[in-house]
Short mmCIF file of C-alpha atoms in Angstrom, two decimals:
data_model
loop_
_atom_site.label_atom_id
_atom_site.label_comp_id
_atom_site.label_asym_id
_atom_site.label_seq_id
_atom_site.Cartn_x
_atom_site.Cartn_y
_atom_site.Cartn_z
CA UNK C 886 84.95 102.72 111.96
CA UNK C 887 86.63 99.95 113.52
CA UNK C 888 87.67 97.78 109.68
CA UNK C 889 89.73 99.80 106.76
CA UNK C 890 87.62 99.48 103.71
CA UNK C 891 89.68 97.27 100.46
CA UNK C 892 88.27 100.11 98.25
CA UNK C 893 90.54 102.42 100.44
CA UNK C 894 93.55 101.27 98.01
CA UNK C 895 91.02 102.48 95.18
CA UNK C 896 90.61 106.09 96.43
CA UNK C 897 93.50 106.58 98.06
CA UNK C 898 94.78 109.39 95.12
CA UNK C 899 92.01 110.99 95.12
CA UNK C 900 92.70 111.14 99.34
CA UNK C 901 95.90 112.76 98.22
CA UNK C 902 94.50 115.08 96.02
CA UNK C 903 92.15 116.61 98.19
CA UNK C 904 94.67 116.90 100.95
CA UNK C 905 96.89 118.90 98.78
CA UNK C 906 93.80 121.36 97.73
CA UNK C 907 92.86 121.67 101.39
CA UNK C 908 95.29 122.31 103.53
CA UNK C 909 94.66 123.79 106.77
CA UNK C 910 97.29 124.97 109.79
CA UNK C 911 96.38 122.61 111.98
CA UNK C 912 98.27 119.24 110.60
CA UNK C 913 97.85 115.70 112.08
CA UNK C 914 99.76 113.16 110.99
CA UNK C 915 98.54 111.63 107.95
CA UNK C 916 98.29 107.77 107.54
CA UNK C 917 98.43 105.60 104.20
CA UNK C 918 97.85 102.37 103.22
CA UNK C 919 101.03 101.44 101.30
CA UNK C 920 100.49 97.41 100.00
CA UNK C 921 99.53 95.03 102.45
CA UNK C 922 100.49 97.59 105.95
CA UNK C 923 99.12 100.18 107.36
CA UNK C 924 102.39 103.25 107.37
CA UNK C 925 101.62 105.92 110.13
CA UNK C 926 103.42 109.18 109.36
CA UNK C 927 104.49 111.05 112.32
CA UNK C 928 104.76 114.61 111.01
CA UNK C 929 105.92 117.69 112.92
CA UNK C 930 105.90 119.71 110.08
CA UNK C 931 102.62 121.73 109.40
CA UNK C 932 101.50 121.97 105.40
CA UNK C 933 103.68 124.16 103.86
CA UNK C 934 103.54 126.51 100.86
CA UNK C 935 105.29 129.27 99.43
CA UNK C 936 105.10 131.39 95.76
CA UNK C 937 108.86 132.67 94.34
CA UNK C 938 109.28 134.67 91.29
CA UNK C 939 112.60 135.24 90.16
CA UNK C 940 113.45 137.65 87.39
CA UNK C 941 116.70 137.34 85.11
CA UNK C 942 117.79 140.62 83.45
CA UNK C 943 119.78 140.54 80.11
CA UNK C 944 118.32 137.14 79.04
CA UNK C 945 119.14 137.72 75.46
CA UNK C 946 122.70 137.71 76.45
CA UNK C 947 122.59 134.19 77.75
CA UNK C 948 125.13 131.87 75.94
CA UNK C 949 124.48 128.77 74.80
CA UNK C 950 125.73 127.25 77.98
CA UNK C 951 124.51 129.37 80.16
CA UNK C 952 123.67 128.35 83.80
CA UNK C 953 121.67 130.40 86.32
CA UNK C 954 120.57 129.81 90.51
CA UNK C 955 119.27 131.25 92.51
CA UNK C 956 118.43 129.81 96.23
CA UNK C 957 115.29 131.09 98.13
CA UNK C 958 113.91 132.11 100.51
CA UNK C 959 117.13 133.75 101.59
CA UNK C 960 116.60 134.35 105.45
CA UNK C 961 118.63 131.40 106.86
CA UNK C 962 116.31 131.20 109.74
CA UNK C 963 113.34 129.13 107.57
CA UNK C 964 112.93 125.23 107.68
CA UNK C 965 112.61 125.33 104.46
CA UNK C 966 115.21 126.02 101.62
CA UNK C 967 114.84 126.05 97.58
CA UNK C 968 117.35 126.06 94.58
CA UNK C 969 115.89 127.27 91.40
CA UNK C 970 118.31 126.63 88.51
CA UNK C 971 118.04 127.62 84.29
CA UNK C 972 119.87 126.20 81.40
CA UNK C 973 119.99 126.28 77.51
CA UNK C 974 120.29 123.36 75.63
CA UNK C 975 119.93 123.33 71.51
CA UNK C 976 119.12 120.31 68.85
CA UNK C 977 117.96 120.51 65.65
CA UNK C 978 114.46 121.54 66.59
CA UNK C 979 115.96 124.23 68.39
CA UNK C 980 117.15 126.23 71.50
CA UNK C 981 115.24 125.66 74.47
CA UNK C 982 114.95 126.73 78.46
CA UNK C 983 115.52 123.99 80.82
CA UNK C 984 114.72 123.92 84.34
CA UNK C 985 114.94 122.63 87.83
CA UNK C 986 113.96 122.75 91.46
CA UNK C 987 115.97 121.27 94.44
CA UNK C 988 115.05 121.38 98.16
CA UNK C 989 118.62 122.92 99.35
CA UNK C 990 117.34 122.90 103.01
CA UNK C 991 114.54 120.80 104.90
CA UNK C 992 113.72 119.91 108.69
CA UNK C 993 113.29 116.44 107.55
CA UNK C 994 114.96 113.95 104.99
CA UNK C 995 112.41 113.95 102.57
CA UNK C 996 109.02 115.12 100.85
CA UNK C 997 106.50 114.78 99.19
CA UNK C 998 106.14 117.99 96.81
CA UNK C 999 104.16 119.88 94.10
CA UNK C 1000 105.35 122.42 92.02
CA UNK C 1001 104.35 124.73 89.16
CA UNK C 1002 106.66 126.22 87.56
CA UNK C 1003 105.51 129.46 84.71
CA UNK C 1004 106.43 131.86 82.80
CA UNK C 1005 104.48 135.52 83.38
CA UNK C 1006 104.37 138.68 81.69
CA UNK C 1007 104.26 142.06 83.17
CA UNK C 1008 100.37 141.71 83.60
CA UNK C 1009 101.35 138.63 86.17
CA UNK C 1010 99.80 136.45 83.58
CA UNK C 1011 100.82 132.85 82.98
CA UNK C 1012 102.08 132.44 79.26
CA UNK C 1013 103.21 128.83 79.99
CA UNK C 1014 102.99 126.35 82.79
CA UNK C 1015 104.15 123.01 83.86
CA UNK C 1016 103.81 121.00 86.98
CA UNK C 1017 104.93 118.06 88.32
CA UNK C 1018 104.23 115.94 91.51
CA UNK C 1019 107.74 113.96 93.02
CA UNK C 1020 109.01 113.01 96.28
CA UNK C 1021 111.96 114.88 96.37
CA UNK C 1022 115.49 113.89 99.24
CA UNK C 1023 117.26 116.66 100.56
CA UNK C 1024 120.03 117.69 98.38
CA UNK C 1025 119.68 114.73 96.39
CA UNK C 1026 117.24 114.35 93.52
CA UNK C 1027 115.79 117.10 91.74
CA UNK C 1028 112.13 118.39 89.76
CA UNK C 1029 113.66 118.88 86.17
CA UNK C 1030 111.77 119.99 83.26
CA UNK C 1031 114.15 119.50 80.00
CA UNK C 1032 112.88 121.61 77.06
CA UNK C 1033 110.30 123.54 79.72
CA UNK C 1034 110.00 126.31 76.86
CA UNK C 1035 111.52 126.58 73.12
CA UNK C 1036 113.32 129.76 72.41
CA UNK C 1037 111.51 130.82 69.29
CA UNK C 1038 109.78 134.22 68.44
CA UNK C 1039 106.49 133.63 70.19
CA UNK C 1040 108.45 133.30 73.43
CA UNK C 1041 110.30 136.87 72.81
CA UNK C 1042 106.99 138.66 71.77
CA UNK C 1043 105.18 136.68 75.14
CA UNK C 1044 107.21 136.65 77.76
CA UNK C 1045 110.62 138.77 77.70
CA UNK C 1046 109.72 142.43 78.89
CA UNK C 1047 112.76 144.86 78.22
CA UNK C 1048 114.81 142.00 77.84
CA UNK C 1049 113.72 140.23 81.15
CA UNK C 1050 112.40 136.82 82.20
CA UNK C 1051 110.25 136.16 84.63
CA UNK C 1052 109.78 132.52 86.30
CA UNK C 1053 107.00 132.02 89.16
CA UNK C 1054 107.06 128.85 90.90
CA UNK C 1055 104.51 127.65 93.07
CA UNK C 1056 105.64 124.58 96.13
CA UNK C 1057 103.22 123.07 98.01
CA UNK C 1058 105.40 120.39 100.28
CA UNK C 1059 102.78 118.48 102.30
CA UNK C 1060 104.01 115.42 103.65
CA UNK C 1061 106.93 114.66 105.83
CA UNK C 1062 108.52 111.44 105.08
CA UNK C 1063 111.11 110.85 107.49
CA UNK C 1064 109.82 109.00 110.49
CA UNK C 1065 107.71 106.39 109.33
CA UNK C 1066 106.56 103.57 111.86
CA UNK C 1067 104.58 100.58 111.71
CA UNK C 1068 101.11 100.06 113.83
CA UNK C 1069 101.22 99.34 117.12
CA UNK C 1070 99.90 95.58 117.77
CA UNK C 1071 96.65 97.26 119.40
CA UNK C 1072 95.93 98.34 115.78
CA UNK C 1073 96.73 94.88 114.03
CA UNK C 1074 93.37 93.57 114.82
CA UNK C 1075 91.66 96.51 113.02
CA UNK C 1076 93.48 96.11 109.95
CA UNK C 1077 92.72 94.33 106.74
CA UNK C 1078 95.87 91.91 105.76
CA UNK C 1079 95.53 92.88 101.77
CA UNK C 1080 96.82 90.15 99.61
CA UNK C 1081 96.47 91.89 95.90
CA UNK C 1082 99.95 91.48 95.30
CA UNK C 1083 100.24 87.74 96.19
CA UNK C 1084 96.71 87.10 93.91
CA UNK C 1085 98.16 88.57 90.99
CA UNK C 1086 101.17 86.62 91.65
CA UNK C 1087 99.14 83.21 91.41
CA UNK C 1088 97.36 84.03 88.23
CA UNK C 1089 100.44 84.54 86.91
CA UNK C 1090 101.55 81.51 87.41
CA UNK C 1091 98.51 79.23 87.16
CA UNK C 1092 97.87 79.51 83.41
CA UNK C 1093 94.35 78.40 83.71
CA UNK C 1094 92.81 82.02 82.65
CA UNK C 1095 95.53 83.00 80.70
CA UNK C 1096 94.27 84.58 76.86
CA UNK C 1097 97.52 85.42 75.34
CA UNK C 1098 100.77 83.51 74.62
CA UNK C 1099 104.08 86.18 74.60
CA UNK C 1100 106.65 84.57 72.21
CA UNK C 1101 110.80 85.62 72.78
CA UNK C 1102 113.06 84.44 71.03
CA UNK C 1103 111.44 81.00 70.57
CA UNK C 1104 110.33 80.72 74.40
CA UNK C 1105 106.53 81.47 75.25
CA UNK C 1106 104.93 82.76 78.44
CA UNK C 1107 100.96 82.85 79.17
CA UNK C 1108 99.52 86.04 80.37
CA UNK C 1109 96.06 88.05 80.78
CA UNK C 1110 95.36 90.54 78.46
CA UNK C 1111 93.32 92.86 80.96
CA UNK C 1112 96.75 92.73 83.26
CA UNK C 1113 99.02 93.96 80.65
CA UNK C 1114 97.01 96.36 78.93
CA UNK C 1115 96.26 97.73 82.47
CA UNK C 1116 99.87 98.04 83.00
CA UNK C 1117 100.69 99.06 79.79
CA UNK C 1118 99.89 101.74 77.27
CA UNK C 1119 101.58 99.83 74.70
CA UNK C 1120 100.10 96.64 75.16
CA UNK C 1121 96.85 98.45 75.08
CA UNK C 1122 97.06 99.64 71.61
CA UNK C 1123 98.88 96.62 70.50
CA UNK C 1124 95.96 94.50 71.52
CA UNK C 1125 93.22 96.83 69.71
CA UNK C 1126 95.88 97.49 66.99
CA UNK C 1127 95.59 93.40 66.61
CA UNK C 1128 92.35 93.06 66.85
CA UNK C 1129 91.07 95.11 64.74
CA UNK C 1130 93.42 94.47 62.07
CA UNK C 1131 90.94 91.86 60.26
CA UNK C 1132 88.44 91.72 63.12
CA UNK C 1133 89.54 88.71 64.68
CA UNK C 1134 90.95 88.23 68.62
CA UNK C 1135 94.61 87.60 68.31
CA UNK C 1136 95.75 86.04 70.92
CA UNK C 1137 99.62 85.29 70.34
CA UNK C 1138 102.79 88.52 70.16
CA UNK C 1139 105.82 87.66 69.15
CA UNK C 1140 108.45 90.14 70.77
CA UNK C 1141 111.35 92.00 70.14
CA UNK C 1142 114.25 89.65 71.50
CA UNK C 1143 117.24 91.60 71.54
CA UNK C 1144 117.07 93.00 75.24
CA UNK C 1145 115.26 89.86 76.61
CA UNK C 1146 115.93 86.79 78.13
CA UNK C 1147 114.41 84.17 80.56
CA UNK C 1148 114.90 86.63 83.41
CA UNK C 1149 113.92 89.85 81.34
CA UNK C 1150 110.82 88.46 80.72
CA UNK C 1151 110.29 87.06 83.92
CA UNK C 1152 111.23 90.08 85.61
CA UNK C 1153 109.21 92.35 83.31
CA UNK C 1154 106.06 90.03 83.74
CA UNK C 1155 106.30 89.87 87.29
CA UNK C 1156 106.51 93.48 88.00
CA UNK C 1157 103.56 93.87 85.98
CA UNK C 1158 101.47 91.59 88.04
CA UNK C 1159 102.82 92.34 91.32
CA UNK C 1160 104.46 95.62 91.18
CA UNK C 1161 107.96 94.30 92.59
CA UNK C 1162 110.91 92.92 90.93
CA UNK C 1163 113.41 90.93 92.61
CA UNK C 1164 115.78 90.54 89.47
CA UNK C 1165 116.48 94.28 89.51
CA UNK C 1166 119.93 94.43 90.84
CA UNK C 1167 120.92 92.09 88.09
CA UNK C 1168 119.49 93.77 85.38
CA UNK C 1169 119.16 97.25 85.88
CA UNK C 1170 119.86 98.10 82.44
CA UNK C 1171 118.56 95.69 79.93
CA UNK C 1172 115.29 95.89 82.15
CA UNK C 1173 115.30 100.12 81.58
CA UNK C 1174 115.64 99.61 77.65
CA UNK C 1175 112.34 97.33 78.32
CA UNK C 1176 110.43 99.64 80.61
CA UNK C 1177 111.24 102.31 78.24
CA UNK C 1178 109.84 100.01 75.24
CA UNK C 1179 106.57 99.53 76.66
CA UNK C 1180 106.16 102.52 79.06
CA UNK C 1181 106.29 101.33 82.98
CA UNK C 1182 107.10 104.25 83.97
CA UNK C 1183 107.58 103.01 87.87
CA UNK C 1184 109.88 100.15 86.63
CA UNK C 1185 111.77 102.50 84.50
CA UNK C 1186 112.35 105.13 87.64
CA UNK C 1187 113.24 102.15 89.97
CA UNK C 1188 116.29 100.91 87.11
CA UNK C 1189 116.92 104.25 86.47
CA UNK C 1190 117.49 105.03 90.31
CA UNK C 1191 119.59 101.67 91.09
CA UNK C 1192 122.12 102.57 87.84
CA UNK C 1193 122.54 106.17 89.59
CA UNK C 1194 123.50 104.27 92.47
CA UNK C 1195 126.05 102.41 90.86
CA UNK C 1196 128.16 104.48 88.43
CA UNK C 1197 131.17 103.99 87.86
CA UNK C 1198 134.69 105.08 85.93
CA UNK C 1199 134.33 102.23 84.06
CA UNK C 1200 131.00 102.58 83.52
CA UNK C 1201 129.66 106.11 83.23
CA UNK C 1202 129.51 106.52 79.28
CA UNK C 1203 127.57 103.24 78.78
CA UNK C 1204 125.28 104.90 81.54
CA UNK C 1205 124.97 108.13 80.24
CA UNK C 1206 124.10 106.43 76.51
CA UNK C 1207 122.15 104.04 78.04
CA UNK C 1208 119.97 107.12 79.55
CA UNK C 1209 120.05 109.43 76.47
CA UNK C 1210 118.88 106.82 74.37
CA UNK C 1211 115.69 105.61 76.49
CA UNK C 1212 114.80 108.93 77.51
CA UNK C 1213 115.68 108.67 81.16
CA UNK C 1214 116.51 112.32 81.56
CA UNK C 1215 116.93 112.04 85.46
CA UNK C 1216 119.90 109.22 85.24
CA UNK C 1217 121.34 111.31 82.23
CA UNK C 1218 122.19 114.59 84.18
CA UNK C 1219 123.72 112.59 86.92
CA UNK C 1220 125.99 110.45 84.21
CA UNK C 1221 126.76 113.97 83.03
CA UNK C 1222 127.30 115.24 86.75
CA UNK C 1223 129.49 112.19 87.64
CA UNK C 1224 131.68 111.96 84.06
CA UNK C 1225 132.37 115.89 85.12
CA UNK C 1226 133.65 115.36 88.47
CA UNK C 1227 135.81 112.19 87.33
CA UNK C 1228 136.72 113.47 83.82
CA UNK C 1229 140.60 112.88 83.92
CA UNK C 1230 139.63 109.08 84.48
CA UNK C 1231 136.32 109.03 82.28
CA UNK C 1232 137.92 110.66 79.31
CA UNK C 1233 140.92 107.99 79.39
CA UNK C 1234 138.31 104.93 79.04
CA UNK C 1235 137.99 103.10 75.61
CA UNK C 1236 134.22 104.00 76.35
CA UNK C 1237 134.99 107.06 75.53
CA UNK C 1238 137.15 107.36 72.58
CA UNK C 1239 134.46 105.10 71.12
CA UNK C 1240 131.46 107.60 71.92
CA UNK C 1241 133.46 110.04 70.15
CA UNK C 1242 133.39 108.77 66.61
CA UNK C 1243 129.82 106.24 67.18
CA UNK C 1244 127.61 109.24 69.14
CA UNK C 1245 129.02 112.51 68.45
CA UNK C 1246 125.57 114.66 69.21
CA UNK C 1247 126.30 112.89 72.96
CA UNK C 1248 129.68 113.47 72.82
CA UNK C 1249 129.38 117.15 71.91
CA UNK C 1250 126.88 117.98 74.54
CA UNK C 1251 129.42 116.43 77.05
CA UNK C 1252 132.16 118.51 76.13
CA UNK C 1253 130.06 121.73 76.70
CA UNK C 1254 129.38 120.61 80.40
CA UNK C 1255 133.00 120.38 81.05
CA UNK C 1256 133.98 123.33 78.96
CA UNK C 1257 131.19 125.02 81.23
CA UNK C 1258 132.63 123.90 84.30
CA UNK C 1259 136.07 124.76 83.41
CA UNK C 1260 135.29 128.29 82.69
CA UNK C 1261 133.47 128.33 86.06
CA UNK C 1262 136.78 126.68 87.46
CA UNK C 1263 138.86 129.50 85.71
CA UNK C 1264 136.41 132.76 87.02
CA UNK C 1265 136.54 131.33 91.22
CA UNK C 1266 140.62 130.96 90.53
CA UNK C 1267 141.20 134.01 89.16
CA UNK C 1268 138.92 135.96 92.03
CA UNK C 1269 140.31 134.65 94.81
#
């Protein structure tokens, strides 16, 4: 087939999906269409998979900030190389198990990777589950799964046996993402230039179709219901919310200004249509609070990502309420991570003093983290 099919962009997670459920031995490189190029990935590495259970004796004796690891496999001869870490956290709903995965080791910088993570019994059956699907860098980012199972009862009848815990996890790492390369010019000819991205970016622009005027702070912008509500859970019910209030089409929103401006709402709008957003770098964080709002979840990772990138002494406790308030658990633990390694600056801030008396839930779960790492501290001094 000499011309790439448009509706390849269509089924291309499905393509995904059925690579992952059939994966053989014999691996060729895999291509993808990612927007308008074709991206051959040269992969030396052949599908991979492997099944860990880990068992933690004594669980009831876990204190409240407990932290457990455990790194596996443990022959040092494999490609491949895995951090499984456990945590308690508590709130007024309760105590609950948190945990994480971490590729400690890998033959390449980064992957694209499946895991389930459970909970079994001594029959080997699953009492809970969770999966999640990420592209995870080498000793950089992290699968995390905060509140992965409440303490309560049920979870001492279900899954402790004589006291023990029992976590099974289940990787399948099946693309290699480290050499990518674009088409030769032989191949040029046989691919279809796919403009999507540029379209969208013209009806946004050319009001001629637009059905919906988006009011801020006394500054409107025309847009296309269909677009937004694809984008957007919460445009979706807000339209049919609207709409069937008293059965008529609305067709104007007025919006909650305080996080918005011109380029807010330019930059909001724009990713929508087009996916990109070139007024990222400038703001990263009033653009989170508004991804957060109305759930894009890839704009909200992409803010989330570029504020990582950039913390700061003088910043950090801004970022790390910033995080806990929008639910950006990923940026949170590395605001915690960074505030701990830099605390004798951190603490000194005004930032600080001021979280202490305005968000003392945030402020107390701080102070556990670098109690915890103090005592840690304390135990390698006094071995050695």
């Amino acid at each position: 087939m000499n011309v790439l099919n448009k509706n390849w962009f269509t089924l291309f997670p499905f393509a995904v999906f059925i690579f992952i459920q059939h994966q053989s031995t014999n691996a060729t490189p895999a291509t993808l269409l990612k927007e308008d190029n074709l991206i051959l990935w040269n992969s030396d590495v052949e599908p991979y998979e492997i099944r860990y259970n880990w068992t933690i004796s004594n669980f009831s004796s876990l204190s409240g900030n407990a932290l457990k690891f455990k790194q596996f496999p443990t022959s040092q001869n494999t490609k491949f190389s895995w951090i499984v870490g456990l945590d308690l956290s508590s709130n007024s709903t309760g105590k609950y198990i948190n945990l994480y995965v971490r590729l400690n080791k890998g033959s390449f910088g980064k992957a694209v990777v499946k895991v389930k993570a459970s909970i079994i019994d001594n029959q080997l059956r699953e009492v809970r589950s969770k999966e999640k699907f990420e592209e995870l860098v080498v000793n950089k980012n992290r699968i995390t799964w905060d509140e992965f199972c409440k303490i309560d009862d049920d979870f001492r009848n279900q899954s402790l046996v004589d006291d023990q815990l029992t976590i099974s996890l289940q990787i399948s790492c099946f693309i290699q993402c480290s050499n990518l390369r674009m088409p030769d010019s032989s191949l040029d000819r046989n691919i279809i230039k796919c403009d999507l991205s540029d379209n969208l970016n013209s009806l946004l622009e050319n009001p001629k179709f637009a059905d919906v005027k988006l009011s801020v702070n006394g500054k409107s912008y025309l847009a296309h219901k269909a677009v937004l509500a694809a984008r957007s859970r919460v445009f979706a019910r807000l339209f049919e919310d609207l709409d069937e209030e008293d059965g008529k089409k609305r067709n104007k929103i007025i919006m909650n200004g305080t996080y918005f401006d011109e380029d807010v709402m330019k930059a909001m709008l724009q990713y929508i249509y087009t996916g990109k957003c070139e007024a990222i770098n400038r703001s990263a964080d009033r653009l989170l609070v508004v991804a957060d709002e109305y759930e894009l979840d890839g704009l909200k990772k992409s803010c989330s990502k570029l504020l990582e990138g950039s913390l700061s002494v003088e910043n950090a406790i801004n970022t790390l309420q910033l995080a806990d308030t929008h639910h950006s658990n990923e940026l949170k633990s590395r605001a915690i991570d960074f505030i701990v390694e830099n605390s004798v600056q951190v603490l000194n801030t005004t930032e600080w003093k001021n979280m202490l008396t305005s968000n003392v839930h945030l402020a107390g779960e701080l102070i556990q983290k670098l109690a915890h790492r103090l005592n840690i501290y304390q135990k390698k001094t006094q071995s050695t």
